[in-house]
Amino acid sequence: MYNTRVRGILIKGDKTYSEVTRDVLRPMDAPMPKWWYITAFIAISAMIWGVWGFYNTITTGIGTWGLNNNVAWGWAIINFVWWIGIGHAGTAFSIFLLILRQKWRTSINRAAEAMTIFAVMAAGLFPLIHMGRIWDGFFIFPYWNTRGPLWDNFNSPLFWDVVAISTYFTASFTFWYIGMIPDFATIRETTVSKMKKKIYGIMAFGWIGNAKSWLRFETAALLLGGLAAPLVVSVHSIVSMDFAVSVIPGWHTTIFPPYFVIGAIFSGFGMVLTLMIVLRKLYKFNDYVTDGHLDAITRILTFISLIMGSAYLIELFTAWYSGNEYELFTFMKNRVTGEYTFAYWTMLICNAIIPQFFWFKKIRKNITIVFIISLFINLGMWFERYVIVVTSLSRDFLPATWATYSPTWTEMAVFSGTLGLFVFGVIAFFRWVPTIAISEVKSVLKETTTLKSFTDED
Amino acid sequence: MKTNILGVYDDENDVMHAIDKLQEGGIKVKDVFSPFPLHHIWDKLNLTTRLPFATFIYGAVGGIATFALLYWTSVINYPLKFGGKPLNTLSFIIIMFVLTILIGTVFTALTFFIRQKLYPGKEATLPDVRTVDDKFVIVIEKDEDMDSAELTKIKSVLIETGAVEINESDVDYEA
């Protein structure tokens, strides 16, 4: 029931189990590298600037942002959706591929899940400060209040969002942590440092790894994975409904939920690709994150990029076919040819056209180009959210109310703060957590090394 | 205090083979320690878990409880119309769907920790610490009424099937 065949070499270099342990734990014992300090310095500086942005927003109010009556949602929502999208990678990666029994996930899923955790943390900050009066934030929870009791509007997508995001964070974190317990036990038993033994001993929860505990562990992982898998679809569907249930032209479409989910998985995989290339370069993990792994991700991205391209075309078609002049205006005048041409075409080119270069094997093999394309995907997905939020709001039904939007320093500070938080989280993960799931890699080590690699085949 | 005989192996296929041999010889395999899950062992040792059943119950109860909360708050306790929609609406499904997952996840994880007796800072006592790295250990309980012939038999089967070491351990771990 739990066993599947694999299709090629996943781990190169004929490793022994012990070598896997040493290789993955080596960077954690090595002296702190220079790049770590430099990155940490930049990330913390960005976070400090972000704290200033937060302080400014909370003490003065949302007026410090570039929002106006029409464009009531700006960078905060753009960045919120962008981060949530990136946060879909971990679950999409480890849980979808776990359910689909794709064993090549084993060397990447830990990092993808870590990325999810930090991305969702970054995302969650935006709705929090967008409330303005953050100290009244608890109003969103259904509790026995003194106003009637007046309960929440359970039919509001914004309330669904709160529930969905907090569930997503809890589920991802639980899945991630339980997956790490055996690896913490490995550190506990193999480290020479007393301090590490103590700390990882606490985090390992007394794991011993006998037959029964592995049975429960595998069952729990499969159950939690199975429970979280629908979240990949539901979270971003709900985020899309924040837009789709309104009547704003460009938002009021039924394609939004699938289009958002696919976009989220697209940006998530894009960020996974970016990070895995960095991780593999820094830690020389080429035997674990092989060219075959990166190749598999680029192939998935090519496919998803095609879906993104069709979604963009369908949006245009529906705008025309609906015969609704506001829709037509938003898409044809405003986005394709009008004021927001730059943002629209950046989105289209980065998401639907540039990843198509992955059709060429030469490009898939050139890691530098793959890395650059992955950055374009991250950029393109940011512009997608910008196009959705700003173009529709700034030019709605009444030309008299048209307004333009540009972010203020406070908004930029908040965004850079979340970027700093994410980067710091990732490098902390690189340093203090085994970046590759040791026990999972060991479980696929033997059965794969006798077969041919799937990149050597073609 | 119970003493266990530990057969230490380098390869998981040898472990599978050894368990078959031991069981054929009527020797009871008490436990197996491994650095990663060995899927066929659970059948061989007749180990089962009711965790999926528990998860189903949590999900079912969670879903119903969520509906109860939504219905009670929106229809009974404070019926307030939003946008002309009925009080008991189909869109409750979204919250029910998500909270079913949340409740299922949280309680499944808690059940896993409680049943497995895992908690932060628990002292781990391993019969052989190398099992978290690269060794596989078959544990056989040494009964007081085992005679030396039986012990020799166990050891010979372990050696035949490729055990690299045979040790004895007094470590009392919680199975």
Coordinates of C-alpha atoms in Angstrom, one line a residue, chain A residues 16-377:
Chain A
T16 CA 25.8 5.2 1.9
Y17 CA 23.2 6.0 4.6
S18 CA 25.8 7.4 6.8
E19 CA 27.1 9.6 4.0
V20 CA 23.6 11.0 3.6
T21 CA 23.5 12.0 7.2
R22 CA 27.0 13.6 7.1
D23 CA 26.3 15.4 3.9
V24 CA 23.1 17.0 5.0
L25 CA 24.3 17.9 8.4
R26 CA 27.7 19.1 7.4
P27 CA 26.6 22.7 6.7
M28 CA 25.0 22.9 10.1
D29 CA 28.3 22.1 11.8
A30 CA 30.6 24.1 9.5
P31 CA 31.7 27.6 10.7
M32 CA 29.2 30.3 9.9
P33 CA 30.0 31.2 6.3
K34 CA 30.5 34.8 5.2
W35 CA 27.5 34.9 2.8
W36 CA 25.3 34.1 5.8
Y37 CA 26.3 37.2 7.7
I38 CA 26.0 39.4 4.6
T39 CA 22.6 38.1 3.7
A40 CA 21.5 38.3 7.4
F41 CA 22.7 41.9 7.5
I42 CA 20.7 42.8 4.4
A43 CA 17.6 40.9 5.6
I44 CA 17.6 42.4 9.0
S45 CA 18.1 45.9 7.6
A46 CA 15.1 45.4 5.4
M47 CA 13.2 44.1 8.4
I48 CA 14.1 47.2 10.4
W49 CA 12.9 49.4 7.6
G50 CA 9.7 47.2 7.5
V51 CA 9.2 47.8 11.3
W52 CA 9.4 51.6 10.6
G53 CA 6.7 51.1 7.9
F54 CA 4.5 49.1 10.3
Y55 CA 5.0 51.7 13.0
N56 CA 4.1 54.5 10.6
T57 CA 1.0 52.6 9.5
I58 CA -0.2 51.8 12.9
T59 CA 0.4 55.1 14.7
T60 CA -0.7 57.4 11.8
G61 CA -3.1 55.2 9.9
I62 CA -3.7 53.8 6.5
G63 CA -3.5 57.4 5.2
T64 CA 0.3 56.9 5.1
W65 CA -0.3 54.6 2.1
G66 CA -1.0 55.7 -1.4
L67 CA -4.6 54.5 -1.3
N68 CA -7.6 56.6 -2.3
N69 CA -11.3 56.2 -2.5
N70 CA -11.2 54.2 -5.6
V71 CA -8.0 52.3 -5.3
A72 CA -8.7 51.2 -1.7
W73 CA -6.5 48.1 -2.2
G74 CA -2.9 48.6 -3.2
W75 CA 0.5 47.1 -2.5
A76 CA -0.8 45.5 0.7
I77 CA -3.2 43.2 -1.2
I78 CA -0.9 42.7 -4.1
N79 CA 1.9 41.6 -1.9
F80 CA -0.4 39.5 0.3
V81 CA -1.6 37.5 -2.7
W82 CA 1.9 37.3 -4.1
W83 CA 3.2 35.8 -0.8
I84 CA 0.3 33.5 -0.4
G85 CA 0.9 32.3 -4.0
I86 CA 4.6 31.6 -3.2
G87 CA 3.4 29.9 0.0
H88 CA 1.6 27.3 -2.1
A89 CA 4.8 25.7 -3.3
G90 CA 5.5 23.7 -0.1
T91 CA 2.2 22.1 0.1
A92 CA 1.8 21.7 -3.7
F93 CA 5.3 20.2 -3.8
S94 CA 5.4 17.9 -0.8
I95 CA 1.8 17.0 -0.4
F96 CA 0.6 16.7 -4.0
L97 CA 3.7 14.8 -4.9
L98 CA 3.3 12.7 -1.7
I99 CA -0.2 11.8 -2.6
L100 CA 0.9 11.1 -6.2
R101 CA 3.8 9.0 -4.9
Q102 CA 6.4 11.1 -6.7
K103 CA 9.6 10.1 -5.0
W104 CA 11.8 12.8 -6.5
R105 CA 10.2 15.2 -4.1
T106 CA 12.2 13.8 -1.2
S107 CA 15.2 16.1 -1.6
I108 CA 13.2 19.2 -2.2
N109 CA 10.1 19.0 0.0
R110 CA 11.7 20.1 3.2
A111 CA 13.0 23.4 1.7
A112 CA 9.7 23.9 -0.2
E113 CA 7.7 23.5 3.0
A114 CA 10.1 25.9 4.9
M115 CA 9.5 28.4 2.2
T116 CA 5.8 28.0 2.6
I117 CA 5.9 28.7 6.3
F118 CA 7.9 31.9 5.9
A119 CA 5.9 33.1 2.9
V120 CA 2.6 32.6 4.7
M121 CA 4.0 34.4 7.7
A122 CA 5.0 37.3 5.4
A123 CA 1.6 37.2 3.7
G124 CA -0.4 37.2 7.0
L125 CA 1.2 40.5 8.1
F126 CA -0.6 42.5 5.3
P127 CA -4.2 41.9 6.2
L128 CA -3.2 42.4 9.8
I129 CA -2.0 45.9 9.3
H130 CA -4.5 46.7 6.6
M131 CA -7.1 46.6 9.4
G132 CA -5.6 49.8 10.6
R133 CA -6.7 49.4 14.1
I134 CA -4.8 46.3 14.7
W135 CA -5.7 46.2 18.4
D136 CA -9.3 45.4 17.3
G137 CA -8.1 42.5 15.2
F138 CA -9.8 40.0 17.4
F139 CA -13.2 41.3 16.2
I140 CA -12.7 38.9 13.2
F141 CA -13.1 35.8 15.4
P142 CA -16.5 34.6 16.4
Y143 CA -16.6 35.2 20.1
W144 CA -19.3 36.0 22.6
N145 CA -19.2 39.8 22.4
T146 CA -21.1 42.6 24.0
R147 CA -22.5 43.8 20.8
G148 CA -25.6 41.7 20.8
P149 CA -23.8 39.3 20.5
L150 CA -23.2 40.3 16.9
W151 CA -21.4 37.5 15.1
D152 CA -19.2 37.6 12.0
N153 CA -20.6 37.7 8.6
F154 CA -19.9 34.1 7.7
N155 CA -20.7 34.8 4.0
S156 CA -17.9 37.3 3.6
P157 CA -14.9 36.1 1.6
L158 CA -12.7 38.3 3.8
F159 CA -13.8 36.2 6.8
W160 CA -13.2 33.0 4.7
D161 CA -9.7 34.3 4.0
V162 CA -8.9 34.6 7.7
V163 CA -10.1 31.1 8.3
A164 CA -8.3 29.7 5.2
I165 CA -5.0 31.4 5.8
S166 CA -4.8 30.4 9.5
T167 CA -5.8 26.9 8.7
Y168 CA -3.2 26.8 5.9
F169 CA -0.5 28.0 8.2
T170 CA -1.4 25.5 11.0
A171 CA -1.6 22.6 8.6
S172 CA 1.6 23.4 6.8
F173 CA 3.5 23.9 10.0
T174 CA 2.2 20.7 11.6
F175 CA 3.1 18.7 8.5
W176 CA 6.5 20.3 8.3
Y177 CA 7.4 19.8 11.9
I178 CA 6.3 16.2 12.2
G179 CA 8.4 15.5 9.1
M180 CA 11.4 16.9 10.8
I181 CA 11.2 15.0 14.1
P182 CA 13.2 11.9 12.9
D183 CA 15.9 14.2 11.5
F184 CA 16.1 16.1 14.8
A185 CA 16.6 12.8 16.5
T186 CA 19.4 12.0 14.0
I187 CA 21.1 15.3 15.0
R188 CA 20.6 14.6 18.7
E189 CA 22.4 11.3 18.4
T190 CA 25.2 12.2 16.0
T191 CA 26.2 15.7 17.1
V192 CA 29.2 16.2 19.3
S193 CA 28.2 19.6 20.6
K194 CA 26.4 19.4 24.0
M195 CA 24.4 22.4 23.4
K196 CA 23.1 21.0 20.1
K197 CA 22.3 17.7 21.7
K198 CA 20.2 19.5 24.3
I199 CA 18.3 21.8 21.8
Y200 CA 17.7 19.2 19.2
G201 CA 16.9 16.7 21.9
I202 CA 14.0 18.9 23.0
M203 CA 12.9 19.4 19.4
A204 CA 13.1 15.7 18.6
F205 CA 10.3 14.9 21.1
G206 CA 12.0 11.7 22.2
W207 CA 11.9 10.0 18.9
I208 CA 13.3 6.5 18.8
G209 CA 12.4 5.2 15.3
N210 CA 11.2 1.7 16.0
A211 CA 8.7 -0.1 13.8
K212 CA 5.6 1.1 15.5
S213 CA 6.6 4.7 15.6
W214 CA 7.5 4.6 11.9
L215 CA 4.1 3.1 11.2
R216 CA 2.3 5.8 13.1
F217 CA 4.6 8.4 11.6
E218 CA 4.0 7.4 8.0
T219 CA 0.3 7.1 8.6
A220 CA 0.1 10.5 10.3
A221 CA 2.1 12.1 7.4
L222 CA -0.2 10.6 4.8
L223 CA -3.3 11.7 6.7
L224 CA -2.0 15.2 7.3
G225 CA -0.9 15.3 3.7
G226 CA -4.3 14.1 2.5
L227 CA -6.1 16.7 4.7
A228 CA -3.9 19.5 3.5
A229 CA -4.0 18.7 -0.2
P230 CA -7.5 20.2 -0.7
L231 CA -6.1 23.3 1.0
V232 CA -3.9 24.0 -2.0
V233 CA -7.0 24.4 -4.0
S234 CA -9.2 26.0 -1.4
V235 CA -6.9 28.7 0.0
H236 CA -6.3 30.5 -3.3
S237 CA -9.8 29.9 -4.5
I238 CA -10.9 31.8 -1.4
V239 CA -8.3 34.5 -2.0
S240 CA -9.7 34.8 -5.5
M241 CA -13.2 35.2 -4.2
D242 CA -12.1 38.3 -2.3
F243 CA -12.0 39.8 -5.8
A244 CA -14.5 37.6 -7.8
V245 CA -17.6 38.2 -5.6
S246 CA -17.4 41.9 -6.2
V247 CA -18.8 43.6 -9.3
I248 CA -15.6 45.4 -10.3
P249 CA -14.9 44.9 -14.0
G250 CA -12.0 42.5 -14.5
W251 CA -12.6 40.9 -11.1
H252 CA -16.2 39.6 -11.6
T253 CA -15.4 36.4 -13.5
T254 CA -15.8 32.8 -12.7
I255 CA -12.4 31.9 -14.0
F256 CA -10.8 33.5 -11.0
P257 CA -10.6 30.5 -8.6
P258 CA -8.8 28.1 -11.0
Y259 CA -6.8 30.9 -12.5
F260 CA -5.6 31.9 -9.0
V261 CA -4.8 28.4 -7.9
I262 CA -2.7 27.7 -11.0
G263 CA -1.0 31.0 -10.6
A264 CA -0.2 30.3 -7.0
I265 CA 1.3 26.9 -7.9
F266 CA 3.2 28.5 -10.7
S267 CA 4.8 31.2 -8.5
G268 CA 5.4 28.7 -5.8
F269 CA 7.3 26.4 -8.1
G270 CA 9.1 29.4 -9.5
M271 CA 10.3 30.3 -6.0
V272 CA 11.2 26.7 -5.2
L273 CA 13.4 26.7 -8.3
T274 CA 15.1 29.9 -7.3
L275 CA 15.8 28.7 -3.8
M276 CA 16.9 25.2 -4.7
I277 CA 19.4 26.5 -7.2
V278 CA 20.8 28.8 -4.5
L279 CA 20.8 26.0 -1.9
R280 CA 22.5 23.6 -4.1
K281 CA 25.1 26.1 -5.1
L282 CA 25.9 27.2 -1.5
Y283 CA 26.0 23.7 0.0
K284 CA 27.2 21.8 -3.1
F285 CA 24.2 19.5 -2.9
N286 CA 24.4 18.5 -6.6
D287 CA 24.2 14.8 -5.7
Y288 CA 20.9 15.4 -3.9
V289 CA 19.3 18.2 -5.9
T290 CA 20.4 16.8 -9.2
D291 CA 20.0 18.3 -12.7
G292 CA 17.2 15.8 -13.0
H293 CA 15.3 17.4 -10.2
L294 CA 15.7 20.9 -11.6
D295 CA 14.7 19.5 -15.0
A296 CA 11.5 18.1 -13.5
I297 CA 10.6 21.4 -12.0
T298 CA 11.2 23.3 -15.2
R299 CA 9.0 20.8 -17.1
I300 CA 6.2 21.4 -14.6
L301 CA 6.7 25.1 -15.0
T302 CA 6.5 24.9 -18.8
F303 CA 3.2 23.2 -18.5
I304 CA 1.7 25.5 -15.9
S305 CA 2.9 28.5 -17.9
L306 CA 0.8 27.2 -20.8
I307 CA -2.2 27.1 -18.5
M308 CA -1.4 30.7 -17.4
G309 CA -1.2 31.8 -21.0
S310 CA -4.6 30.2 -21.8
A311 CA -6.1 31.8 -18.7
Y312 CA -5.0 35.2 -19.9
L313 CA -6.4 34.6 -23.4
I314 CA -9.7 33.3 -21.9
E315 CA -10.0 36.5 -19.8
L316 CA -9.6 38.6 -23.0
F317 CA -12.1 36.4 -24.9
T318 CA -14.7 36.5 -22.1
A319 CA -14.4 40.3 -21.9
W320 CA -15.1 40.5 -25.6
Y321 CA -17.7 37.7 -25.7
S322 CA -19.6 39.1 -22.8
G323 CA -20.3 42.3 -24.7
N324 CA -20.0 44.2 -21.5
E325 CA -18.5 47.5 -22.3
Y326 CA -16.9 47.9 -18.8
E327 CA -15.2 44.5 -19.1
L328 CA -14.1 45.4 -22.6
F329 CA -12.7 48.7 -21.5
T330 CA -10.8 47.2 -18.6
F331 CA -9.2 44.5 -20.7
M332 CA -8.7 46.0 -24.1
K333 CA -8.3 49.7 -23.3
N334 CA -6.9 49.7 -19.8
R335 CA -4.7 46.6 -19.7
V336 CA -3.7 45.6 -23.2
T337 CA -3.3 49.0 -24.9
G338 CA -3.9 51.7 -22.2
E339 CA -2.3 53.2 -19.3
Y340 CA -1.2 49.9 -17.7
T341 CA 0.3 48.4 -20.8
F342 CA 3.7 48.0 -19.2
A343 CA 2.4 46.1 -16.2
Y344 CA 0.1 43.9 -18.4
W345 CA 2.7 43.0 -20.9
T346 CA 5.4 42.4 -18.3
M347 CA 3.0 39.9 -16.7
L348 CA 2.2 38.2 -20.0
I349 CA 5.7 38.0 -21.2
C350 CA 7.2 36.8 -17.8
N351 CA 4.5 34.3 -17.1
A352 CA 3.3 33.0 -20.4
I353 CA 6.2 33.5 -22.9
I354 CA 9.6 33.4 -21.1
P355 CA 9.0 30.0 -19.4
Q356 CA 8.2 28.5 -22.8
F357 CA 12.0 28.7 -23.4
F358 CA 12.1 25.6 -21.1
W359 CA 11.0 23.6 -24.2
F360 CA 14.6 23.7 -25.3
K361 CA 16.8 21.2 -23.6
K362 CA 19.8 23.4 -23.9
I363 CA 18.1 26.1 -21.8
R364 CA 16.8 23.6 -19.2
K365 CA 20.4 22.3 -18.8
N366 CA 21.9 25.8 -18.3
I367 CA 21.3 26.4 -14.6
T368 CA 22.2 30.1 -14.9
I369 CA 19.4 30.7 -17.5
V370 CA 17.0 28.5 -15.5
F371 CA 17.8 30.7 -12.4
I372 CA 17.2 33.9 -14.4
I373 CA 13.9 32.6 -15.8
S374 CA 12.8 31.6 -12.3
L375 CA 13.3 35.2 -11.2
F376 CA 11.3 36.4 -14.2
I377 CA 8.4 34.1 -13.0

